[in-house]
Short mmCIF file of N, CA and C in Angstrom, two decimals:
data_model
loop_
_atom_site.label_atom_id
_atom_site.label_comp_id
_atom_site.label_asym_id
_atom_site.label_seq_id
_atom_site.Cartn_x
_atom_site.Cartn_y
_atom_site.Cartn_z
N MET A 1 -27.89 74.32 5.82
CA MET A 1 -27.71 72.93 5.49
C MET A 1 -27.96 72.78 3.99
N ASP A 2 -26.96 72.31 3.28
CA ASP A 2 -27.05 72.16 1.83
C ASP A 2 -27.47 70.74 1.51
N LEU A 3 -28.63 70.59 0.89
CA LEU A 3 -29.13 69.25 0.58
C LEU A 3 -28.40 68.61 -0.59
N ARG A 4 -27.55 69.37 -1.27
CA ARG A 4 -26.76 68.78 -2.35
C ARG A 4 -25.50 68.10 -1.81
N ASP A 5 -25.25 68.24 -0.53
CA ASP A 5 -24.10 67.60 0.10
C ASP A 5 -24.27 66.09 -0.04
N PRO A 6 -23.20 65.36 -0.49
CA PRO A 6 -23.33 63.91 -0.70
C PRO A 6 -23.69 63.16 0.58
N VAL A 7 -23.31 63.69 1.72
CA VAL A 7 -23.64 63.01 2.97
C VAL A 7 -25.13 63.08 3.23
N LEU A 8 -25.78 64.16 2.80
CA LEU A 8 -27.20 64.36 3.08
C LEU A 8 -28.12 63.94 1.94
N LYS A 9 -27.59 63.39 0.86
CA LYS A 9 -28.42 63.00 -0.29
C LYS A 9 -29.48 62.00 0.10
N ASP A 10 -29.05 60.92 0.77
CA ASP A 10 -30.00 59.88 1.15
C ASP A 10 -30.49 60.22 2.55
N ASP A 11 -31.60 60.91 2.63
CA ASP A 11 -32.07 61.37 3.93
C ASP A 11 -33.25 60.57 4.46
N SER A 12 -33.37 59.34 4.02
CA SER A 12 -34.44 58.49 4.53
C SER A 12 -34.12 58.13 5.98
N LEU A 13 -35.13 57.88 6.75
CA LEU A 13 -34.96 57.58 8.17
C LEU A 13 -34.09 56.34 8.40
N PRO A 14 -34.30 55.24 7.70
CA PRO A 14 -33.43 54.07 7.91
C PRO A 14 -31.96 54.38 7.59
N ALA A 15 -31.73 55.18 6.55
CA ALA A 15 -30.34 55.51 6.21
C ALA A 15 -29.72 56.38 7.29
N LEU A 16 -30.48 57.33 7.82
CA LEU A 16 -29.97 58.18 8.89
C LEU A 16 -29.68 57.38 10.15
N VAL A 17 -30.56 56.46 10.49
CA VAL A 17 -30.35 55.62 11.67
C VAL A 17 -29.12 54.73 11.47
N ALA A 18 -28.97 54.19 10.26
CA ALA A 18 -27.80 53.35 9.97
C ALA A 18 -26.51 54.17 10.10
N ARG A 19 -26.53 55.39 9.57
CA ARG A 19 -25.35 56.26 9.69
C ARG A 19 -25.08 56.61 11.15
N LEU A 20 -26.16 56.88 11.88
CA LEU A 20 -26.02 57.22 13.29
C LEU A 20 -25.38 56.08 14.08
N THR A 21 -25.86 54.85 13.86
CA THR A 21 -25.29 53.71 14.58
C THR A 21 -23.85 53.46 14.17
N GLY A 22 -23.55 53.64 12.89
CA GLY A 22 -22.16 53.48 12.44
C GLY A 22 -21.25 54.52 13.07
N ASP A 23 -21.72 55.77 13.10
CA ASP A 23 -20.92 56.83 13.72
C ASP A 23 -20.75 56.58 15.22
N ALA A 24 -21.79 56.08 15.87
CA ALA A 24 -21.71 55.79 17.30
C ALA A 24 -20.69 54.69 17.57
N ARG A 25 -20.68 53.67 16.70
CA ARG A 25 -19.69 52.60 16.87
C ARG A 25 -18.27 53.13 16.69
N GLU A 26 -18.08 53.96 15.66
CA GLU A 26 -16.75 54.54 15.42
C GLU A 26 -16.32 55.39 16.61
N MET A 27 -17.25 56.18 17.14
CA MET A 27 -16.92 57.03 18.28
C MET A 27 -16.58 56.20 19.50
N ALA A 28 -17.35 55.14 19.75
CA ALA A 28 -17.07 54.26 20.89
C ALA A 28 -15.71 53.60 20.74
N ALA A 29 -15.39 53.17 19.52
CA ALA A 29 -14.08 52.55 19.29
C ALA A 29 -12.96 53.56 19.51
N ALA A 30 -13.17 54.79 19.06
CA ALA A 30 -12.15 55.83 19.24
C ALA A 30 -11.97 56.16 20.73
N GLU A 31 -13.07 56.24 21.46
CA GLU A 31 -12.98 56.51 22.90
C GLU A 31 -12.27 55.37 23.63
N LEU A 32 -12.55 54.14 23.23
CA LEU A 32 -11.89 52.99 23.83
C LEU A 32 -10.39 53.02 23.54
N ALA A 33 -10.03 53.35 22.31
CA ALA A 33 -8.61 53.44 21.96
C ALA A 33 -7.93 54.55 22.76
N LEU A 34 -8.61 55.67 22.95
CA LEU A 34 -8.05 56.76 23.74
C LEU A 34 -7.86 56.33 25.19
N ALA A 35 -8.85 55.65 25.75
CA ALA A 35 -8.74 55.18 27.14
C ALA A 35 -7.58 54.20 27.29
N LYS A 36 -7.43 53.30 26.32
CA LYS A 36 -6.31 52.34 26.37
C LYS A 36 -4.98 53.07 26.30
N ALA A 37 -4.88 54.08 25.46
CA ALA A 37 -3.63 54.84 25.35
C ALA A 37 -3.32 55.57 26.65
N ARG A 38 -4.35 56.13 27.28
CA ARG A 38 -4.12 56.82 28.55
C ARG A 38 -3.66 55.85 29.63
N VAL A 39 -4.29 54.69 29.70
CA VAL A 39 -3.90 53.68 30.69
C VAL A 39 -2.47 53.22 30.44
N ALA A 40 -2.11 53.02 29.19
CA ALA A 40 -0.74 52.60 28.86
C ALA A 40 0.26 53.67 29.28
N ASN A 41 -0.08 54.93 29.07
CA ASN A 41 0.81 56.02 29.45
C ASN A 41 1.00 56.07 30.96
N VAL A 42 -0.09 55.97 31.71
CA VAL A 42 0.00 56.01 33.16
C VAL A 42 0.76 54.79 33.68
N THR A 43 0.50 53.63 33.11
CA THR A 43 1.18 52.41 33.53
C THR A 43 2.68 52.52 33.32
N THR A 44 3.09 53.07 32.20
CA THR A 44 4.52 53.24 31.92
C THR A 44 5.16 54.16 32.95
N ARG A 45 4.47 55.26 33.28
CA ARG A 45 5.02 56.18 34.27
C ARG A 45 5.12 55.51 35.63
N TYR A 46 4.09 54.74 36.02
CA TYR A 46 4.12 54.09 37.33
C TYR A 46 5.19 53.00 37.39
N LYS A 47 5.42 52.30 36.29
CA LYS A 47 6.48 51.29 36.27
C LYS A 47 7.82 51.93 36.56
N ALA A 48 8.09 53.06 35.94
CA ALA A 48 9.36 53.76 36.18
C ALA A 48 9.45 54.22 37.62
N ALA A 49 8.36 54.75 38.17
CA ALA A 49 8.37 55.21 39.56
C ALA A 49 8.62 54.06 40.52
N VAL A 50 7.98 52.92 40.27
CA VAL A 50 8.16 51.75 41.13
C VAL A 50 9.61 51.27 41.07
N ALA A 51 10.20 51.29 39.89
CA ALA A 51 11.61 50.89 39.76
C ALA A 51 12.51 51.80 40.58
N PHE A 52 12.27 53.10 40.52
CA PHE A 52 13.09 54.03 41.31
C PHE A 52 12.88 53.82 42.81
N PHE A 53 11.63 53.57 43.23
CA PHE A 53 11.38 53.30 44.64
C PHE A 53 12.08 52.01 45.08
N ALA A 54 12.10 51.00 44.24
CA ALA A 54 12.76 49.74 44.58
C ALA A 54 14.25 49.94 44.76
N VAL A 55 14.87 50.68 43.85
CA VAL A 55 16.30 50.95 43.96
C VAL A 55 16.58 51.77 45.22
N ALA A 56 15.73 52.75 45.50
CA ALA A 56 15.91 53.56 46.71
C ALA A 56 15.79 52.70 47.96
N GLY A 57 14.85 51.76 47.96
CA GLY A 57 14.70 50.87 49.10
C GLY A 57 15.91 49.96 49.31
N VAL A 58 16.44 49.44 48.22
CA VAL A 58 17.63 48.58 48.32
C VAL A 58 18.82 49.39 48.85
N LEU A 59 18.99 50.60 48.35
CA LEU A 59 20.09 51.44 48.83
C LEU A 59 19.91 51.82 50.30
N ALA A 60 18.68 52.10 50.71
CA ALA A 60 18.43 52.41 52.12
C ALA A 60 18.73 51.20 53.00
N LEU A 61 18.36 50.01 52.54
CA LEU A 61 18.66 48.80 53.29
C LEU A 61 20.16 48.57 53.40
N ALA A 62 20.88 48.81 52.31
CA ALA A 62 22.34 48.68 52.33
C ALA A 62 22.96 49.67 53.31
N ALA A 63 22.43 50.89 53.36
CA ALA A 63 22.94 51.89 54.30
C ALA A 63 22.66 51.46 55.74
N LEU A 64 21.50 50.89 55.99
CA LEU A 64 21.17 50.42 57.33
C LEU A 64 22.09 49.27 57.75
N ILE A 65 22.36 48.37 56.83
CA ILE A 65 23.28 47.26 57.13
C ILE A 65 24.67 47.80 57.42
N ALA A 66 25.14 48.77 56.63
CA ALA A 66 26.45 49.37 56.87
C ALA A 66 26.49 50.05 58.24
N LEU A 67 25.41 50.72 58.60
CA LEU A 67 25.34 51.38 59.90
C LEU A 67 25.42 50.35 61.03
N LEU A 68 24.72 49.24 60.89
CA LEU A 68 24.75 48.20 61.92
C LEU A 68 26.12 47.55 62.02
N VAL A 69 26.76 47.33 60.89
CA VAL A 69 28.12 46.76 60.90
C VAL A 69 29.08 47.73 61.59
N GLY A 70 28.93 49.02 61.27
CA GLY A 70 29.77 50.03 61.94
C GLY A 70 29.53 50.06 63.44
N LEU A 71 28.28 49.90 63.84
CA LEU A 71 27.96 49.87 65.27
C LEU A 71 28.59 48.65 65.94
N ILE A 72 28.53 47.51 65.28
CA ILE A 72 29.16 46.30 65.82
C ILE A 72 30.66 46.50 65.95
N LEU A 73 31.29 47.06 64.91
CA LEU A 73 32.74 47.28 64.96
C LEU A 73 33.12 48.27 66.05
N SER A 74 32.29 49.28 66.25
CA SER A 74 32.58 50.26 67.30
C SER A 74 32.44 49.63 68.68
N LEU A 75 31.40 48.85 68.89
CA LEU A 75 31.21 48.19 70.18
C LEU A 75 32.24 47.08 70.41
N ALA A 76 32.76 46.50 69.35
CA ALA A 76 33.70 45.39 69.48
C ALA A 76 34.97 45.81 70.21
N THR A 77 35.35 47.07 70.08
CA THR A 77 36.56 47.54 70.78
C THR A 77 36.32 47.65 72.28
N VAL A 78 35.06 47.76 72.69
CA VAL A 78 34.75 47.93 74.11
C VAL A 78 34.38 46.60 74.76
N ILE A 79 33.50 45.81 74.12
CA ILE A 79 32.99 44.59 74.77
C ILE A 79 33.34 43.31 74.02
N GLY A 80 34.10 43.40 72.96
CA GLY A 80 34.47 42.22 72.19
C GLY A 80 33.52 42.00 71.02
N PRO A 81 34.03 41.35 69.96
CA PRO A 81 33.23 41.22 68.74
C PRO A 81 31.99 40.34 68.90
N GLY A 82 32.09 39.26 69.62
CA GLY A 82 30.95 38.35 69.78
C GLY A 82 29.82 39.00 70.55
N LEU A 83 30.17 39.61 71.67
CA LEU A 83 29.16 40.25 72.49
C LEU A 83 28.58 41.48 71.78
N ALA A 84 29.41 42.21 71.04
CA ALA A 84 28.92 43.38 70.29
C ALA A 84 27.90 42.95 69.24
N THR A 85 28.19 41.86 68.55
CA THR A 85 27.25 41.34 67.55
C THR A 85 25.95 40.92 68.22
N LEU A 86 26.06 40.23 69.35
CA LEU A 86 24.88 39.78 70.07
C LEU A 86 24.02 40.95 70.54
N VAL A 87 24.66 41.99 71.06
CA VAL A 87 23.92 43.15 71.56
C VAL A 87 23.20 43.86 70.41
N VAL A 88 23.92 44.13 69.31
CA VAL A 88 23.32 44.86 68.19
C VAL A 88 22.18 44.06 67.56
N VAL A 89 22.41 42.77 67.33
CA VAL A 89 21.36 41.94 66.73
C VAL A 89 20.17 41.83 67.68
N GLY A 90 20.42 41.69 68.97
CA GLY A 90 19.33 41.61 69.95
C GLY A 90 18.49 42.88 69.97
N VAL A 91 19.14 44.04 69.97
CA VAL A 91 18.40 45.30 69.98
C VAL A 91 17.59 45.46 68.69
N VAL A 92 18.17 45.10 67.56
CA VAL A 92 17.46 45.21 66.29
C VAL A 92 16.27 44.26 66.25
N LEU A 93 16.43 43.04 66.75
CA LEU A 93 15.30 42.09 66.78
C LEU A 93 14.19 42.56 67.71
N ILE A 94 14.56 43.14 68.86
CA ILE A 94 13.54 43.67 69.77
C ILE A 94 12.79 44.81 69.10
N LEU A 95 13.51 45.70 68.43
CA LEU A 95 12.88 46.81 67.71
C LEU A 95 11.95 46.29 66.61
N ALA A 96 12.41 45.28 65.87
CA ALA A 96 11.58 44.71 64.81
C ALA A 96 10.32 44.07 65.38
N THR A 97 10.44 43.40 66.52
CA THR A 97 9.28 42.77 67.16
C THR A 97 8.27 43.82 67.61
N VAL A 98 8.76 44.88 68.24
CA VAL A 98 7.86 45.95 68.71
C VAL A 98 7.14 46.59 67.52
N LEU A 99 7.87 46.91 66.47
CA LEU A 99 7.25 47.53 65.29
C LEU A 99 6.26 46.58 64.63
N GLY A 100 6.58 45.29 64.58
CA GLY A 100 5.65 44.31 64.02
C GLY A 100 4.38 44.20 64.83
N LEU A 101 4.50 44.23 66.16
CA LEU A 101 3.31 44.16 67.01
C LEU A 101 2.45 45.42 66.88
N ILE A 102 3.09 46.57 66.74
CA ILE A 102 2.33 47.81 66.52
C ILE A 102 1.58 47.73 65.19
N GLY A 103 2.24 47.24 64.17
CA GLY A 103 1.58 47.09 62.87
C GLY A 103 0.42 46.12 62.93
N LYS A 104 0.61 45.02 63.63
CA LYS A 104 -0.47 44.03 63.78
C LYS A 104 -1.65 44.63 64.53
N ALA A 105 -1.36 45.39 65.57
CA ALA A 105 -2.43 46.02 66.35
C ALA A 105 -3.21 47.01 65.50
N ARG A 106 -2.54 47.73 64.65
CA ARG A 106 -3.24 48.68 63.78
C ARG A 106 -4.10 47.97 62.74
N LEU A 107 -3.67 46.80 62.29
CA LEU A 107 -4.47 46.06 61.32
C LEU A 107 -5.71 45.44 61.95
N THR A 108 -5.58 44.99 63.18
CA THR A 108 -6.69 44.30 63.82
C THR A 108 -7.57 45.22 64.65
N ARG A 109 -7.24 46.50 64.72
CA ARG A 109 -8.04 47.46 65.50
C ARG A 109 -9.41 47.61 64.86
N LYS A 110 -10.45 47.55 65.66
CA LYS A 110 -11.82 47.57 65.14
C LYS A 110 -12.27 48.95 64.70
N ASP A 111 -11.74 50.00 65.30
CA ASP A 111 -12.19 51.35 64.95
C ASP A 111 -11.36 51.99 63.85
N ALA A 112 -10.54 51.18 63.16
CA ALA A 112 -9.73 51.73 62.06
C ALA A 112 -10.64 52.14 60.91
N ALA A 113 -10.38 53.32 60.42
CA ALA A 113 -11.23 53.83 59.33
C ALA A 113 -10.55 53.71 58.00
#
């Protein structure tokens, strides 16, 4: 340790404590800035992922609608368009009701961990 170093010239206890607190503040500010940068980076990545999931969900819904329309058109040749629509919509609503009740039961189950 070279005592001629300008940083170590004033080696009184109050000066050292003042330098220590100043350095601690600078370090805390730097750590906070680093944490903010990391959060911003992760947030940006998650925003992009959520956008891709949303587009995938919309496309999957469009495919399901196309499948149901195709099913109605296929059944229409056998039982007529009105009855085919009624049958397909009825089956889909029954399926949606059953799945909704299963979901509700899982939410209200007392032993859920």
